[in-house]
Every structure is written in structure tokens, then in C-alpha cells.
PDB file of C-alpha atoms in Angstrom:
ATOM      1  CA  UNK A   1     -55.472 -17.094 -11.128  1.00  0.00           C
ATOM      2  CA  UNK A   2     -59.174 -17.806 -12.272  1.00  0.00           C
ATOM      3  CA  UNK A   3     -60.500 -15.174 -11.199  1.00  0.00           C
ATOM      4  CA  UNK A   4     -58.130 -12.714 -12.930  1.00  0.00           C
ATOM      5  CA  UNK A   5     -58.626 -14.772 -15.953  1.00  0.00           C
ATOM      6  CA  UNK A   6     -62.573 -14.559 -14.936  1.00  0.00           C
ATOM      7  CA  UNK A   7     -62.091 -10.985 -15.121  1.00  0.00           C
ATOM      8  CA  UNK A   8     -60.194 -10.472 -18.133  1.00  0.00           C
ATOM      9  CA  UNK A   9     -63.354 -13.217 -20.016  1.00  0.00           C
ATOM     10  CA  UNK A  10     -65.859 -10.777 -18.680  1.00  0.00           C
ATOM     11  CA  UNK A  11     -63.935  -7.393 -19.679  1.00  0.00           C
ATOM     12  CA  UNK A  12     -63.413  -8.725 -23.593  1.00  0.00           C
ATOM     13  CA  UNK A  13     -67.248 -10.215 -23.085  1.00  0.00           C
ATOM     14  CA  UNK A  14     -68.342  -6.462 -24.761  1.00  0.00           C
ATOM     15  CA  UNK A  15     -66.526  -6.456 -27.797  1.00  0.00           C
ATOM     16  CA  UNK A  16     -67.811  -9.913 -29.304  1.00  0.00           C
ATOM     17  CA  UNK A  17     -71.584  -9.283 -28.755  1.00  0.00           C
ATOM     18  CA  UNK A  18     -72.830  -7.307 -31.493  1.00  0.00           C
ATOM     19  CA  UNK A  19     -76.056  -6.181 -30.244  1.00  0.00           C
ATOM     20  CA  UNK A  20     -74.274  -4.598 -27.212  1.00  0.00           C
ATOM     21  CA  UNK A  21     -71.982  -2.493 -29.281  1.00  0.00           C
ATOM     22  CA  UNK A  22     -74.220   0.646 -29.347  1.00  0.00           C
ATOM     23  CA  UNK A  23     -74.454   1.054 -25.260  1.00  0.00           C
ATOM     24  CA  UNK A  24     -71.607   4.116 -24.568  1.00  0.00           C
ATOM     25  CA  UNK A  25     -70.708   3.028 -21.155  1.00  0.00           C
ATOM     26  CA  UNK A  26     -69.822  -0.471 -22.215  1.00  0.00           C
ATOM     27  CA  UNK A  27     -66.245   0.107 -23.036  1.00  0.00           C
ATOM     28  CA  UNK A  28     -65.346   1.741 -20.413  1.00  0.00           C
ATOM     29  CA  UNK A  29     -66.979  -1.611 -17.923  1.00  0.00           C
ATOM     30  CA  UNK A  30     -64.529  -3.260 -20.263  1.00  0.00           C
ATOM     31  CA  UNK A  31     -61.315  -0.928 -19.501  1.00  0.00           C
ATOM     32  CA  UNK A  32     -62.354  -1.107 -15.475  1.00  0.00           C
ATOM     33  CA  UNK A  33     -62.537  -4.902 -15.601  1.00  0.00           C
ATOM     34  CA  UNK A  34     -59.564  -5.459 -17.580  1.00  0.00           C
ATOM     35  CA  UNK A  35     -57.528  -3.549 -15.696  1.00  0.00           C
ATOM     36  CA  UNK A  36     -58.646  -5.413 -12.711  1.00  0.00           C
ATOM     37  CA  UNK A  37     -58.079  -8.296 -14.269  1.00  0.00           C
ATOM     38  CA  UNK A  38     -54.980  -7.770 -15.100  1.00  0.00           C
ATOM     39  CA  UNK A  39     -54.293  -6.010 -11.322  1.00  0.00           C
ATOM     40  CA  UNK A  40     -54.879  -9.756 -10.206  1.00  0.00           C
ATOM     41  CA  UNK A  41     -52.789 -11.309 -12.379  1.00  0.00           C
ATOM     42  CA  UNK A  42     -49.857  -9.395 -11.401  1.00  0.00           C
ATOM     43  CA  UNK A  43     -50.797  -9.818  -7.398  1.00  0.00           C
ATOM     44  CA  UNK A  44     -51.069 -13.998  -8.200  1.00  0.00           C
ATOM     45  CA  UNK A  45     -48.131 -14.196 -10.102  1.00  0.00           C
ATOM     46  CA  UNK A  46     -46.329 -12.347  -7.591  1.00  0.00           C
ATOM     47  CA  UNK A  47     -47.109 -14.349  -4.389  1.00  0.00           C
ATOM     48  CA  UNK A  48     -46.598 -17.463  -6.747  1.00  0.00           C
ATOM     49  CA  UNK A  49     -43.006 -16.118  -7.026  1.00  0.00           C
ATOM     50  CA  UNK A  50     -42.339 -15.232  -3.418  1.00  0.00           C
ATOM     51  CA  UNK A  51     -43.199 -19.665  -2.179  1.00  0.00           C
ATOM     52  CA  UNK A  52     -39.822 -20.504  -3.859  1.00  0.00           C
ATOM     53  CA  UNK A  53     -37.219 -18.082  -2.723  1.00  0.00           C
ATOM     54  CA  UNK A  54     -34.945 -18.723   0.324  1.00  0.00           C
ATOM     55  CA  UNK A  55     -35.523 -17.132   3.192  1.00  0.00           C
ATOM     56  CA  UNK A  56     -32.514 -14.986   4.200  1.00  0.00           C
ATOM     57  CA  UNK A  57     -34.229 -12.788   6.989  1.00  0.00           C
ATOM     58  CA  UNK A  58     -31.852 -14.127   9.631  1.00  0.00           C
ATOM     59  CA  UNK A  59     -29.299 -12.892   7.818  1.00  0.00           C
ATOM     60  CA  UNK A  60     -28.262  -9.074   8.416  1.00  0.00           C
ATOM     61  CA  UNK A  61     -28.961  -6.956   5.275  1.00  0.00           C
ATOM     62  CA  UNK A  62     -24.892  -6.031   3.680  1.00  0.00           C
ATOM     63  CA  UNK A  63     -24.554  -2.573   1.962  1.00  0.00           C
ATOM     64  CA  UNK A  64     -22.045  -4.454  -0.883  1.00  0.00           C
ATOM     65  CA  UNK A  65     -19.091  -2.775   0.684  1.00  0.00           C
ATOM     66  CA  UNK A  66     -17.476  -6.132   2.563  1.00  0.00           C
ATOM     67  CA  UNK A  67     -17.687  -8.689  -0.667  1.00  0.00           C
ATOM     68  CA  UNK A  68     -18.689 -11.862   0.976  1.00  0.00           C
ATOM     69  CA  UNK A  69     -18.936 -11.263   4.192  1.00  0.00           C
ATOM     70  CA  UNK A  70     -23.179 -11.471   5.226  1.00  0.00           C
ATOM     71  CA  UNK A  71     -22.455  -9.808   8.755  1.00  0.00           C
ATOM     72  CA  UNK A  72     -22.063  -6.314   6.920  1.00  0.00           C
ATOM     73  CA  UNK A  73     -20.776  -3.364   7.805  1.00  0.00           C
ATOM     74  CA  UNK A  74     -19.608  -3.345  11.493  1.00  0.00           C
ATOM     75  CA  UNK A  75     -19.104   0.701  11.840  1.00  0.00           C
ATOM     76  CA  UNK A  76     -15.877   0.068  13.427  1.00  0.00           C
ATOM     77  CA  UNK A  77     -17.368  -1.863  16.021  1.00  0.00           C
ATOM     78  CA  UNK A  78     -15.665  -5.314  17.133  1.00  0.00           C
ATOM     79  CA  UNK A  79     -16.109  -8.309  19.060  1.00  0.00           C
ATOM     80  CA  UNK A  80     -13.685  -6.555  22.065  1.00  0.00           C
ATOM     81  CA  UNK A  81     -16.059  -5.402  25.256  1.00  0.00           C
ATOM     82  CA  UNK A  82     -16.558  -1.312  24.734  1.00  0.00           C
ATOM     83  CA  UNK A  83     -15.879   0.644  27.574  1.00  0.00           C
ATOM     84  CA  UNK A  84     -12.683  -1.389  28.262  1.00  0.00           C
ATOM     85  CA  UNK A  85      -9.880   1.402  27.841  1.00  0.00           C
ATOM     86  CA  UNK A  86      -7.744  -1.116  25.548  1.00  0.00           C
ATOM     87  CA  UNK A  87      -5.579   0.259  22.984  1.00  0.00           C
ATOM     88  CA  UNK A  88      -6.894  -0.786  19.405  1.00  0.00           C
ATOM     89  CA  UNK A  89      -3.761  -1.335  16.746  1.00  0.00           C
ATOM     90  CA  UNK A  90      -5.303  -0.834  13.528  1.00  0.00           C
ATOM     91  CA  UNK A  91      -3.172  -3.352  11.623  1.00  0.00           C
ATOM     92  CA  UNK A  92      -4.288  -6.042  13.794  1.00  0.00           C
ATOM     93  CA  UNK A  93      -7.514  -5.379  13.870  1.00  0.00           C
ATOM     94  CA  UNK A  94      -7.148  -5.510   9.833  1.00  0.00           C
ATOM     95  CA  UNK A  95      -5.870  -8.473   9.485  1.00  0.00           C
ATOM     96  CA  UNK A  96      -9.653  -9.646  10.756  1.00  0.00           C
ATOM     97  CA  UNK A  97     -11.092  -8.613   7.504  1.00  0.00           C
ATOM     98  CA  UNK A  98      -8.692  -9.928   5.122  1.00  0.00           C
ATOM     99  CA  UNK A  99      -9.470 -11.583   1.976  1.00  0.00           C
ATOM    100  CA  UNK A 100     -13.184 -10.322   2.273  1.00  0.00           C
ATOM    101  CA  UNK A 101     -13.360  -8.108  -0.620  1.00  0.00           C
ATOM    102  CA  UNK A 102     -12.360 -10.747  -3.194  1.00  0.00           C
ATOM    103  CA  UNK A 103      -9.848 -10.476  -6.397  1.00  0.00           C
ATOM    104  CA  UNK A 104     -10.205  -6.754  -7.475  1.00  0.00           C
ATOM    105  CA  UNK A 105     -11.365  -5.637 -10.901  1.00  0.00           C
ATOM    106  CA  UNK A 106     -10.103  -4.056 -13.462  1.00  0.00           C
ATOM    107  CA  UNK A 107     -10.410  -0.540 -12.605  1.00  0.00           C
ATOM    108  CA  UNK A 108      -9.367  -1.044  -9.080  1.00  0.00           C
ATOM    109  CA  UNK A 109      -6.276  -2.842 -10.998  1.00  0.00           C
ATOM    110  CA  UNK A 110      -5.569  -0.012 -12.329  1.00  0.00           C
ATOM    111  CA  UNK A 111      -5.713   2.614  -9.262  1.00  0.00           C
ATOM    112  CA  UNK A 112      -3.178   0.211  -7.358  1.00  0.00           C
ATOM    113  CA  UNK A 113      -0.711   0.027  -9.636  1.00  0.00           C
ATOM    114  CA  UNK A 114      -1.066   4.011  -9.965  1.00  0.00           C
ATOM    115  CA  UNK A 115      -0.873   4.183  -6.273  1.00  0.00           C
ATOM    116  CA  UNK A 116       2.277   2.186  -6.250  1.00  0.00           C
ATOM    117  CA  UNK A 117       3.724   4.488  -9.085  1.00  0.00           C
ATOM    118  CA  UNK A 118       2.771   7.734  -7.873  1.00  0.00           C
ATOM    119  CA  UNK A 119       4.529   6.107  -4.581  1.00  0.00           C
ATOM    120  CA  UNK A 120       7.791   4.865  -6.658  1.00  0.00           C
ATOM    121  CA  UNK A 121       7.427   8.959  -7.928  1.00  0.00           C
ATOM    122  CA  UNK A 122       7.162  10.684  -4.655  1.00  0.00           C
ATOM    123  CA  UNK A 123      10.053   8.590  -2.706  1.00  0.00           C
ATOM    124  CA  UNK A 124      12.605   9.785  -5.592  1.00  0.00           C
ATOM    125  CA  UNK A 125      11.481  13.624  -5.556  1.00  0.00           C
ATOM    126  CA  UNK A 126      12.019  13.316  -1.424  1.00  0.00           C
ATOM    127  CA  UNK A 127      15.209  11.962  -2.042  1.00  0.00           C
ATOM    128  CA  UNK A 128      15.709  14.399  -4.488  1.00  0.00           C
ATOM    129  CA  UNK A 129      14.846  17.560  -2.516  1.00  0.00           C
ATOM    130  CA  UNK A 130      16.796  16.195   0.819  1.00  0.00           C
ATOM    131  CA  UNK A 131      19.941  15.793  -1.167  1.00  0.00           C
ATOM    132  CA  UNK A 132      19.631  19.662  -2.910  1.00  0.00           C
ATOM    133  CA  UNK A 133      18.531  20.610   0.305  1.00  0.00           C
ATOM    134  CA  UNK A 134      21.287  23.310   1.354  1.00  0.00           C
ATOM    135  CA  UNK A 135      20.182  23.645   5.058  1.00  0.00           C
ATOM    136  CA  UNK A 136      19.926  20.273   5.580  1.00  0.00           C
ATOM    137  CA  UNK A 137      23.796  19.728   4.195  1.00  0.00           C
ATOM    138  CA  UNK A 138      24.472  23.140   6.318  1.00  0.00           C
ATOM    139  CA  UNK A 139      23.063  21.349   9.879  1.00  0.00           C
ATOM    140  CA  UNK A 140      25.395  18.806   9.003  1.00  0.00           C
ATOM    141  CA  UNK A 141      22.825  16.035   7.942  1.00  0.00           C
ATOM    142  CA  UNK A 142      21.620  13.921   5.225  1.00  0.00           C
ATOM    143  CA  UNK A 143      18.259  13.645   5.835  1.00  0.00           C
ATOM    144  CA  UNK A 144      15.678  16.014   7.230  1.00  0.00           C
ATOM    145  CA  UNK A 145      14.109  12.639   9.360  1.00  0.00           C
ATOM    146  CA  UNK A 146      17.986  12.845  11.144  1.00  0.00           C
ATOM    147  CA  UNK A 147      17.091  16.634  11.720  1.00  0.00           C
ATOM    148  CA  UNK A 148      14.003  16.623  13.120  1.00  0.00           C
ATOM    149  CA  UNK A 149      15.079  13.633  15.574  1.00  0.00           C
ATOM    150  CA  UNK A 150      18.260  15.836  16.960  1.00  0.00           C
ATOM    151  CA  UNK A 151      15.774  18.098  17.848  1.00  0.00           C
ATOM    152  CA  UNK A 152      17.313  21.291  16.206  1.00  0.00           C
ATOM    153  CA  UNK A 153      14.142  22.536  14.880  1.00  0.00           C
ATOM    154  CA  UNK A 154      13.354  23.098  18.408  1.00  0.00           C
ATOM    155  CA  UNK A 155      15.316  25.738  18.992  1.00  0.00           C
ATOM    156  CA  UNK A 156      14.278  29.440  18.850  1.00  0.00           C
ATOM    157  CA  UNK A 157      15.584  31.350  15.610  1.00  0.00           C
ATOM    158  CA  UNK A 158      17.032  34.717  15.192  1.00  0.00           C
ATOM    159  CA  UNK A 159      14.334  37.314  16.419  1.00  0.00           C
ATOM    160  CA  UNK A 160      13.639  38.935  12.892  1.00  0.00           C
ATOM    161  CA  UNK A 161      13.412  35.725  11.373  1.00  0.00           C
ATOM    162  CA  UNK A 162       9.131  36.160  11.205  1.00  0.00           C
ATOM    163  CA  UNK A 163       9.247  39.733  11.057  1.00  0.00           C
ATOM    164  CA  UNK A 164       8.679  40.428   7.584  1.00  0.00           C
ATOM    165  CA  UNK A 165       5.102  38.630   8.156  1.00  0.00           C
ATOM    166  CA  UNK A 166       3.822  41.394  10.833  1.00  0.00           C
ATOM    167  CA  UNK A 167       4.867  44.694   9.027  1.00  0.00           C
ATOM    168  CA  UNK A 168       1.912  45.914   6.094  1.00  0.00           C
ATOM    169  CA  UNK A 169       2.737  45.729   2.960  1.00  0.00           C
ATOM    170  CA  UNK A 170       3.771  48.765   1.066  1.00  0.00           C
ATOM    171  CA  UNK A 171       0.488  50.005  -1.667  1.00  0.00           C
ATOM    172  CA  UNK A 172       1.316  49.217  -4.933  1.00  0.00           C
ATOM    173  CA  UNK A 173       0.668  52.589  -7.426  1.00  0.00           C
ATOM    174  CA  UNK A 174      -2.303  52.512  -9.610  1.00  0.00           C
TER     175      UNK A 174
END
């Protein structure tokens, strides 16, 4: 600190001798020691900073995306052995990282309770379609998840039925 402030008394030294005012390269001594002067000052005040924060180097750095948690991101990595051929069920292994992201703001208020709406929205339009659904009340069932599980979708259909795809298409007149 005193010699930056050494620096910056020698850099203003210039402009308050009035014989030395007439010398051309004199200002610009001033501008190179000033600026080192003020160089140091910014280095001392700087490592005078750095003595009083905590040291967190043990601590992994976290790219903000798990709240709270200090371990950071894990990359779908977990404490299991790898290698092991055990079947990972992704709602347990959820239920580890739980709580983690803290209460949600505003705007991510906002996209749940459209997510539940849109969700409200799309179970009454399936319900919807299945019961206008003519083949569905034509098979003989209700829904098209009853369909699918007496396996009549399995079946081959009537040979033209994909036809039409394979023939070309008639040119349309100019």
C-alpha cells in the first residue's frame, strides 16, 4: 500500500513544481507512474480481500442446477458399484434427490400449473376421441388401451388395405 501511494506522490510530484512545467516528457513520467501506481493499488487491495474469504476448495464446484446440494451435478452417476448389471428404477433413484431444488419461483409456478392444465386438457380430448371412435365401438371396446391388450391390432388386414400408398399418383394438369 505505500508504495502505490509512493507512486501515485511521485507521479502528481510534476504538476506542483513550477519550474519543471516546461520539460515535454514530464507528463507523460507522470501518466507511466500513475498508472503504476494505481496498478498497485488494485493488486494490494485485492490480496487484502482474498485473507478474509472462506476457503471452499474442498468443496466440488456446483453448476446451480441442484439448489443446495454442494456435491453438484452427478451425470447420472450414483453411489451403486458400475459394472454390476443391476436394474436402475428411475423413481427410486429420484426419490434420492428430493427436496434439493428448493420452493420454486414464480415462473416455474406458472409452467406447473400449465403442465397440470394442458394435462387436465389432453385426458378429456382422449376420452373424447375413444368414445367417437367408430372402430373402437365396432371391435366391440371402449377403450383403445382394451384393444391394443386383446391383441387385435396384431392381426394382418385385408391385402389392399396399404395399396393406395405404392401406386404413383396421377399428374395433376397445368
Amino acid at each position: 500500500m505505500c508504495f502505490a501511494g509512493g507512486l501515485l506522490a511521485v507521479a502528481l510530484l510534476p504538476w506542483f513544481m513550477p519550474g519543471l512545467n516546461g520539460n515535454a516528457y514530464l507528463p507523460w513520467i507522470s501518466l507511466v507512474f500513475g498508472t503504476a501506481g494505481l496498478q498497485a493499488l488494485y493488486v494490494a487491495s485485492n490480496m487484502v480481500r482474498g485473507e478474509f474469504e472462506e476457503d471452499t476448495s474442498h468443496l466440488q464446484p456446483s453448476d446451480g442446477r441442484r439448489g443446495g446440494d454442494p456435491s453438484g451435478w452427478t451425470g447420472g452417476r450414483s453411489e451403486a458399484v458400475l459394472g454390476g448389471g443391476e436394474r436402475r428404477d428411475a423413481v427410486e433413484a429420484g426419490r434420492a434427490y428430493e427436496g434439493l431444488e428448493g420452493p420454486l419461483r414464480p415462473a416455474e409456478l406458472l409452467l406447473a400449473e400449465a403442465n397440470l392444465r394442458h394435462d387436465e386438457v389432453a385426458a378429456a380430448r382422449w376420452a373424447a376421441s375413444e368414445a367417437a371412435d367408430s372402430d373402437l365401438t365396432e371391435a366391440g371396446f371402449e377403450r383403445l388401451g382394451d384393444l391394443i391388450a386383446a391383441n387385435r391390432l396384431t392381426r394382418p388386414g385385408p391385402e389392399e388395405t396399404f395399396h393406395h400408398l405404392n401406386r404413383p399418383s396421377k399428374p395433376e394438369e397445368p
